[in-house]
PDB file of C-alpha atoms in Angstrom:
ATOM      1  CA  UNK A   1     -39.947 -26.383 -15.150  1.00 49.00           C
ATOM      2  CA  UNK A   2     -42.806 -29.074 -13.562  1.00 52.00           C
ATOM      3  CA  UNK A   3     -41.762 -32.462 -15.642  1.00 58.00           C
ATOM      4  CA  UNK A   4     -43.715 -35.466 -14.334  1.00 57.00           C
ATOM      5  CA  UNK A   5     -42.298 -38.600 -15.706  1.00 61.00           C
ATOM      6  CA  UNK A   6     -45.508 -40.676 -15.262  1.00 68.00           C
ATOM      7  CA  UNK A   7     -49.025 -38.923 -16.113  1.00 72.00           C
ATOM      8  CA  UNK A   8     -51.261 -39.235 -12.683  1.00 81.00           C
ATOM      9  CA  UNK A   9     -54.127 -38.354 -14.904  1.00 88.00           C
ATOM     10  CA  UNK A  10     -55.217 -37.720 -18.459  1.00 92.00           C
ATOM     11  CA  UNK A  11     -57.532 -34.933 -17.778  1.00 96.00           C
ATOM     12  CA  UNK A  12     -58.531 -32.045 -20.818  1.00 96.00           C
ATOM     13  CA  UNK A  13     -60.719 -30.437 -18.339  1.00 97.00           C
ATOM     14  CA  UNK A  14     -60.635 -26.622 -18.253  1.00 97.00           C
ATOM     15  CA  UNK A  15     -59.284 -25.740 -15.038  1.00 97.00           C
ATOM     16  CA  UNK A  16     -55.842 -25.766 -16.310  1.00 97.00           C
ATOM     17  CA  UNK A  17     -56.189 -22.854 -18.932  1.00 98.00           C
ATOM     18  CA  UNK A  18     -58.864 -21.021 -16.482  1.00 97.00           C
ATOM     19  CA  UNK A  19     -56.106 -19.996 -14.370  1.00 97.00           C
ATOM     20  CA  UNK A  20     -53.563 -19.138 -16.807  1.00 98.00           C
ATOM     21  CA  UNK A  21     -53.799 -15.303 -16.894  1.00 97.00           C
ATOM     22  CA  UNK A  22     -51.582 -14.582 -13.987  1.00 96.00           C
ATOM     23  CA  UNK A  23     -48.567 -16.208 -15.663  1.00 97.00           C
ATOM     24  CA  UNK A  24     -48.433 -13.555 -18.985  1.00 97.00           C
ATOM     25  CA  UNK A  25     -49.162 -10.912 -16.474  1.00 95.00           C
ATOM     26  CA  UNK A  26     -46.480 -11.591 -14.418  1.00 94.00           C
ATOM     27  CA  UNK A  27     -44.320 -12.062 -16.836  1.00 96.00           C
ATOM     28  CA  UNK A  28     -45.230  -8.334 -18.583  1.00 95.00           C
ATOM     29  CA  UNK A  29     -44.889  -6.943 -14.863  1.00 93.00           C
ATOM     30  CA  UNK A  30     -41.396  -8.350 -14.831  1.00 94.00           C
ATOM     31  CA  UNK A  31     -39.910  -7.433 -17.869  1.00 96.00           C
ATOM     32  CA  UNK A  32     -40.002 -10.761 -19.849  1.00 96.00           C
ATOM     33  CA  UNK A  33     -39.570 -10.383 -23.375  1.00 94.00           C
ATOM     34  CA  UNK A  34     -39.440 -14.211 -24.731  1.00 95.00           C
ATOM     35  CA  UNK A  35     -42.890 -15.410 -25.485  1.00 97.00           C
ATOM     36  CA  UNK A  36     -41.626 -18.918 -25.571  1.00 98.00           C
ATOM     37  CA  UNK A  37     -40.825 -18.987 -22.233  1.00 98.00           C
ATOM     38  CA  UNK A  38     -44.031 -17.753 -21.360  1.00 98.00           C
ATOM     39  CA  UNK A  39     -45.855 -20.054 -23.316  1.00 98.00           C
ATOM     40  CA  UNK A  40     -43.971 -22.827 -21.879  1.00 98.00           C
ATOM     41  CA  UNK A  41     -44.365 -21.886 -18.452  1.00 98.00           C
ATOM     42  CA  UNK A  42     -47.906 -21.562 -18.834  1.00 98.00           C
ATOM     43  CA  UNK A  43     -48.098 -25.100 -20.581  1.00 98.00           C
ATOM     44  CA  UNK A  44     -46.193 -26.636 -17.774  1.00 96.00           C
ATOM     45  CA  UNK A  45     -48.359 -25.284 -14.996  1.00 97.00           C
ATOM     46  CA  UNK A  46     -51.836 -26.364 -16.458  1.00 97.00           C
ATOM     47  CA  UNK A  47     -49.681 -30.085 -17.293  1.00 96.00           C
ATOM     48  CA  UNK A  48     -49.616 -30.389 -13.402  1.00 94.00           C
ATOM     49  CA  UNK A  49     -53.200 -31.091 -13.127  1.00 95.00           C
ATOM     50  CA  UNK A  50     -54.641 -31.415 -16.861  1.00 96.00           C
ATOM     51  CA  UNK A  51     -52.265 -34.020 -18.393  1.00 96.00           C
ATOM     52  CA  UNK A  52     -54.088 -34.606 -21.537  1.00 97.00           C
ATOM     53  CA  UNK A  53     -52.032 -32.481 -24.557  1.00 97.00           C
ATOM     54  CA  UNK A  54     -55.551 -30.586 -25.184  1.00 98.00           C
ATOM     55  CA  UNK A  55     -55.662 -29.966 -21.380  1.00 97.00           C
ATOM     56  CA  UNK A  56     -52.556 -27.750 -21.613  1.00 98.00           C
ATOM     57  CA  UNK A  57     -52.106 -26.895 -25.157  1.00 98.00           C
ATOM     58  CA  UNK A  58     -54.947 -24.245 -24.794  1.00 98.00           C
ATOM     59  CA  UNK A  59     -53.325 -22.420 -21.465  1.00 98.00           C
ATOM     60  CA  UNK A  60     -50.044 -22.307 -23.798  1.00 98.00           C
ATOM     61  CA  UNK A  61     -52.203 -20.463 -26.687  1.00 98.00           C
ATOM     62  CA  UNK A  62     -54.226 -18.265 -24.162  1.00 98.00           C
ATOM     63  CA  UNK A  63     -50.640 -17.406 -22.251  1.00 98.00           C
ATOM     64  CA  UNK A  64     -49.444 -16.091 -25.864  1.00 98.00           C
ATOM     65  CA  UNK A  65     -52.757 -14.159 -26.619  1.00 98.00           C
ATOM     66  CA  UNK A  66     -52.723 -12.361 -22.903  1.00 98.00           C
ATOM     67  CA  UNK A  67     -49.061 -11.704 -23.444  1.00 98.00           C
ATOM     68  CA  UNK A  68     -49.244 -10.161 -26.626  1.00 98.00           C
ATOM     69  CA  UNK A  69     -52.434  -8.041 -26.092  1.00 98.00           C
ATOM     70  CA  UNK A  70     -51.087  -6.607 -22.927  1.00 96.00           C
ATOM     71  CA  UNK A  71     -47.837  -5.430 -24.798  1.00 96.00           C
ATOM     72  CA  UNK A  72     -49.881  -3.822 -27.481  1.00 97.00           C
ATOM     73  CA  UNK A  73     -50.241  -0.508 -26.882  1.00 93.00           C
ATOM     74  CA  UNK A  74     -53.750  -0.389 -29.031  1.00 93.00           C
ATOM     75  CA  UNK A  75     -54.897  -3.656 -29.580  1.00 96.00           C
ATOM     76  CA  UNK A  76     -57.933  -4.394 -32.128  1.00 97.00           C
ATOM     77  CA  UNK A  77     -59.852  -6.923 -32.949  1.00 97.00           C
ATOM     78  CA  UNK A  78     -57.774  -7.671 -36.224  1.00 98.00           C
ATOM     79  CA  UNK A  79     -54.563  -7.561 -34.038  1.00 98.00           C
ATOM     80  CA  UNK A  80     -56.419 -10.501 -31.958  1.00 98.00           C
ATOM     81  CA  UNK A  81     -57.280 -12.540 -35.294  1.00 98.00           C
ATOM     82  CA  UNK A  82     -53.508 -12.307 -35.732  1.00 98.00           C
ATOM     83  CA  UNK A  83     -52.280 -13.358 -32.468  1.00 98.00           C
ATOM     84  CA  UNK A  84     -54.501 -16.469 -32.737  1.00 98.00           C
ATOM     85  CA  UNK A  85     -52.584 -17.642 -35.561  1.00 98.00           C
ATOM     86  CA  UNK A  86     -49.297 -16.655 -33.971  1.00 98.00           C
ATOM     87  CA  UNK A  87     -50.029 -18.597 -30.960  1.00 98.00           C
ATOM     88  CA  UNK A  88     -51.098 -21.538 -32.815  1.00 98.00           C
ATOM     89  CA  UNK A  89     -47.889 -21.491 -35.286  1.00 98.00           C
ATOM     90  CA  UNK A  90     -45.705 -20.913 -31.828  1.00 98.00           C
ATOM     91  CA  UNK A  91     -47.399 -23.700 -29.976  1.00 98.00           C
ATOM     92  CA  UNK A  92     -47.520 -26.319 -32.653  1.00 98.00           C
ATOM     93  CA  UNK A  93     -43.812 -25.968 -32.861  1.00 98.00           C
ATOM     94  CA  UNK A  94     -42.942 -26.324 -29.216  1.00 98.00           C
ATOM     95  CA  UNK A  95     -45.242 -29.215 -29.170  1.00 98.00           C
ATOM     96  CA  UNK A  96     -44.437 -30.701 -32.402  1.00 98.00           C
ATOM     97  CA  UNK A  97     -45.074 -34.393 -30.658  1.00 97.00           C
ATOM     98  CA  UNK A  98     -48.581 -33.106 -30.252  1.00 98.00           C
ATOM     99  CA  UNK A  99     -49.348 -32.350 -33.671  1.00 98.00           C
ATOM    100  CA  UNK A 100     -52.358 -34.692 -33.713  1.00 98.00           C
ATOM    101  CA  UNK A 101     -54.083 -32.364 -30.955  1.00 98.00           C
ATOM    102  CA  UNK A 102     -53.145 -29.429 -32.364  1.00 98.00           C
ATOM    103  CA  UNK A 103     -55.059 -30.026 -35.019  1.00 98.00           C
ATOM    104  CA  UNK A 104     -57.820 -30.526 -33.117  1.00 98.00           C
ATOM    105  CA  UNK A 105     -57.206 -27.295 -31.408  1.00 98.00           C
ATOM    106  CA  UNK A 106     -56.292 -25.173 -34.620  1.00 98.00           C
ATOM    107  CA  UNK A 107     -59.918 -26.283 -35.844  1.00 98.00           C
ATOM    108  CA  UNK A 108     -61.427 -25.095 -33.053  1.00 98.00           C
ATOM    109  CA  UNK A 109     -59.991 -21.760 -32.986  1.00 98.00           C
ATOM    110  CA  UNK A 110     -60.283 -21.268 -36.619  1.00 98.00           C
ATOM    111  CA  UNK A 111     -64.192 -22.385 -36.660  1.00 98.00           C
ATOM    112  CA  UNK A 112     -64.347 -19.696 -33.425  1.00 98.00           C
ATOM    113  CA  UNK A 113     -62.874 -17.103 -35.645  1.00 98.00           C
ATOM    114  CA  UNK A 114     -64.746 -18.017 -38.503  1.00 98.00           C
ATOM    115  CA  UNK A 115     -67.969 -18.012 -36.488  1.00 98.00           C
ATOM    116  CA  UNK A 116     -67.521 -14.687 -35.031  1.00 98.00           C
ATOM    117  CA  UNK A 117     -67.768 -13.219 -38.511  1.00 98.00           C
ATOM    118  CA  UNK A 118     -71.404 -14.727 -39.507  1.00 98.00           C
ATOM    119  CA  UNK A 119     -74.536 -13.771 -38.754  1.00 98.00           C
ATOM    120  CA  UNK A 120     -75.621 -16.638 -36.291  1.00 98.00           C
ATOM    121  CA  UNK A 121     -77.247 -15.689 -32.965  1.00 97.00           C
ATOM    122  CA  UNK A 122     -74.754 -16.103 -30.481  1.00 98.00           C
ATOM    123  CA  UNK A 123     -76.237 -19.244 -28.571  1.00 96.00           C
ATOM    124  CA  UNK A 124     -76.548 -20.875 -31.949  1.00 97.00           C
ATOM    125  CA  UNK A 125     -72.452 -19.936 -32.967  1.00 98.00           C
ATOM    126  CA  UNK A 126     -71.264 -21.118 -29.292  1.00 98.00           C
ATOM    127  CA  UNK A 127     -73.386 -24.406 -29.753  1.00 97.00           C
ATOM    128  CA  UNK A 128     -71.661 -25.163 -32.631  1.00 98.00           C
ATOM    129  CA  UNK A 129     -67.844 -24.996 -30.821  1.00 98.00           C
ATOM    130  CA  UNK A 130     -69.065 -27.155 -27.741  1.00 98.00           C
ATOM    131  CA  UNK A 131     -69.680 -26.427 -24.203  1.00 97.00           C
ATOM    132  CA  UNK A 132     -66.684 -25.546 -22.522  1.00 98.00           C
ATOM    133  CA  UNK A 133     -66.486 -28.843 -20.265  1.00 98.00           C
ATOM    134  CA  UNK A 134     -63.034 -29.310 -21.831  1.00 98.00           C
ATOM    135  CA  UNK A 135     -60.075 -26.708 -22.444  1.00 98.00           C
ATOM    136  CA  UNK A 136     -60.225 -26.462 -26.143  1.00 98.00           C
ATOM    137  CA  UNK A 137     -63.843 -25.857 -25.608  1.00 98.00           C
ATOM    138  CA  UNK A 138     -63.710 -23.135 -23.144  1.00 98.00           C
ATOM    139  CA  UNK A 139     -61.004 -21.555 -25.197  1.00 98.00           C
ATOM    140  CA  UNK A 140     -62.772 -21.396 -28.525  1.00 98.00           C
ATOM    141  CA  UNK A 141     -66.197 -19.903 -26.887  1.00 98.00           C
ATOM    142  CA  UNK A 142     -63.866 -17.180 -25.163  1.00 98.00           C
ATOM    143  CA  UNK A 143     -62.363 -16.649 -28.226  1.00 98.00           C
ATOM    144  CA  UNK A 144     -65.722 -16.286 -30.324  1.00 98.00           C
ATOM    145  CA  UNK A 145     -66.996 -14.051 -27.704  1.00 98.00           C
ATOM    146  CA  UNK A 146     -63.883 -11.861 -27.369  1.00 98.00           C
ATOM    147  CA  UNK A 147     -63.901 -11.145 -31.335  1.00 98.00           C
ATOM    148  CA  UNK A 148     -67.410 -10.938 -31.890  1.00 98.00           C
ATOM    149  CA  UNK A 149     -68.142  -8.625 -29.215  1.00 97.00           C
ATOM    150  CA  UNK A 150     -64.670  -6.733 -28.994  1.00 96.00           C
ATOM    151  CA  UNK A 151     -65.627  -3.122 -28.471  1.00 91.00           C
ATOM    152  CA  UNK A 152     -68.441  -3.995 -26.089  1.00 93.00           C
ATOM    153  CA  UNK A 153     -66.891  -5.654 -22.876  1.00 92.00           C
ATOM    154  CA  UNK A 154     -70.190  -6.372 -21.073  1.00 91.00           C
ATOM    155  CA  UNK A 155     -71.891  -7.558 -23.953  1.00 95.00           C
ATOM    156  CA  UNK A 156     -68.863 -10.085 -24.687  1.00 96.00           C
ATOM    157  CA  UNK A 157     -69.534 -11.260 -20.841  1.00 94.00           C
ATOM    158  CA  UNK A 158     -73.110 -11.699 -20.900  1.00 95.00           C
ATOM    159  CA  UNK A 159     -72.672 -13.861 -23.984  1.00 98.00           C
ATOM    160  CA  UNK A 160     -69.885 -15.782 -22.663  1.00 98.00           C
ATOM    161  CA  UNK A 161     -72.246 -16.904 -19.450  1.00 97.00           C
ATOM    162  CA  UNK A 162     -75.632 -17.260 -21.521  1.00 95.00           C
ATOM    163  CA  UNK A 163     -75.060 -20.560 -22.677  1.00 96.00           C
ATOM    164  CA  UNK A 164     -76.113 -24.056 -20.757  1.00 94.00           C
ATOM    165  CA  UNK A 165     -72.581 -25.301 -21.017  1.00 96.00           C
ATOM    166  CA  UNK A 166     -69.382 -24.523 -18.720  1.00 97.00           C
ATOM    167  CA  UNK A 167     -70.568 -20.848 -18.270  1.00 97.00           C
ATOM    168  CA  UNK A 168     -68.441 -19.655 -15.376  1.00 97.00           C
ATOM    169  CA  UNK A 169     -65.220 -20.915 -17.363  1.00 98.00           C
ATOM    170  CA  UNK A 170     -65.980 -19.497 -20.371  1.00 98.00           C
ATOM    171  CA  UNK A 171     -67.006 -16.071 -19.000  1.00 97.00           C
ATOM    172  CA  UNK A 172     -63.888 -16.285 -16.793  1.00 97.00           C
ATOM    173  CA  UNK A 173     -61.413 -16.701 -19.895  1.00 98.00           C
ATOM    174  CA  UNK A 174     -63.578 -14.305 -22.188  1.00 98.00           C
ATOM    175  CA  UNK A 175     -62.786 -11.537 -19.321  1.00 95.00           C
ATOM    176  CA  UNK A 176     -59.172 -12.632 -19.144  1.00 97.00           C
ATOM    177  CA  UNK A 177     -58.785 -11.948 -23.052  1.00 98.00           C
ATOM    178  CA  UNK A 178     -60.646  -8.588 -23.113  1.00 96.00           C
ATOM    179  CA  UNK A 179     -59.262  -7.477 -19.858  1.00 94.00           C
ATOM    180  CA  UNK A 180     -55.852  -7.973 -21.096  1.00 96.00           C
ATOM    181  CA  UNK A 181     -57.021  -5.936 -24.423  1.00 95.00           C
ATOM    182  CA  UNK A 182     -58.774  -2.766 -22.499  1.00 91.00           C
ATOM    183  CA  UNK A 183     -57.144  -2.564 -19.257  1.00 88.00           C
ATOM    184  CA  UNK A 184     -58.861  -1.857 -15.825  1.00 85.00           C
ATOM    185  CA  UNK A 185     -59.901   1.715 -16.793  1.00 81.00           C
ATOM    186  CA  UNK A 186     -62.042   0.753 -19.493  1.00 80.00           C
ATOM    187  CA  UNK A 187     -63.811  -2.065 -17.427  1.00 80.00           C
ATOM    188  CA  UNK A 188     -67.415  -0.928 -17.119  1.00 80.00           C
ATOM    189  CA  UNK A 189     -68.155   0.868 -13.801  1.00 84.00           C
ATOM    190  CA  UNK A 190     -71.465  -0.701 -13.300  1.00 83.00           C
ATOM    191  CA  UNK A 191     -69.866  -4.285 -13.737  1.00 79.00           C
ATOM    192  CA  UNK A 192     -66.798  -3.068 -11.391  1.00 82.00           C
ATOM    193  CA  UNK A 193     -68.962  -1.448  -8.530  1.00 82.00           C
ATOM    194  CA  UNK A 194     -70.856  -4.488  -7.658  1.00 88.00           C
ATOM    195  CA  UNK A 195     -67.802  -7.273  -8.390  1.00 87.00           C
ATOM    196  CA  UNK A 196     -67.511  -9.566  -5.075  1.00 92.00           C
ATOM    197  CA  UNK A 197     -64.647  -8.703  -3.224  1.00 94.00           C
ATOM    198  CA  UNK A 198     -63.885  -5.929  -5.556  1.00 91.00           C
ATOM    199  CA  UNK A 199     -60.983  -4.167  -3.083  1.00 93.00           C
ATOM    200  CA  UNK A 200     -59.499  -7.567  -2.571  1.00 94.00           C
ATOM    201  CA  UNK A 201     -59.073  -8.745  -6.567  1.00 90.00           C
ATOM    202  CA  UNK A 202     -57.755  -4.977  -7.134  1.00 89.00           C
ATOM    203  CA  UNK A 203     -54.897  -5.314  -4.261  1.00 93.00           C
ATOM    204  CA  UNK A 204     -54.075  -8.843  -5.658  1.00 89.00           C
ATOM    205  CA  UNK A 205     -53.877  -7.720  -9.330  1.00 85.00           C
ATOM    206  CA  UNK A 206     -51.904  -4.471  -8.238  1.00 86.00           C
ATOM    207  CA  UNK A 207     -49.305  -6.899  -5.984  1.00 86.00           C
ATOM    208  CA  UNK A 208     -49.332  -9.188  -9.182  1.00 81.00           C
TER     209      UNK A 208
END
């Protein structure tokens, strides 16, 4: 849809994956049933500004995760783990020309899943995944936080931003994943009540 014949950069920063969430939400609100179309749109939207494959493939994976979580009536931690495997398989098929980059992304996401079941401290585990300055690390850290603290939204957010890397990015994507899983009504009131521009954010979400 947004094909660019000549890349203008080779960035794999996390800006593309950070702005992905509205795409699957829009798709669900419009009744889309084709997850492949959602994944492709997310990847191409991210590729507008981040043209390294690892700049936009994580966006494709995240779009699938959110799409599946939102359409799952009772998503669980195990369901999220399954969606990770499904998303990697789908994105690998759609972007077969980037198998080497998908190997890197898959290994990092599988490591996040594995660490989420370990007894390591959150800081130690996140440190093993990176700092979040690039898209694959941002997604992996957010996935770790979401799985490790799936039933505790506020704890997951605290962990996602309490590291020395690109913590606003990892916090944002963690919120994307768990927000898709629990919905607004389950959002902790003490957090919602102090959210800056809460009414504006809520109106924009409703309009989306």
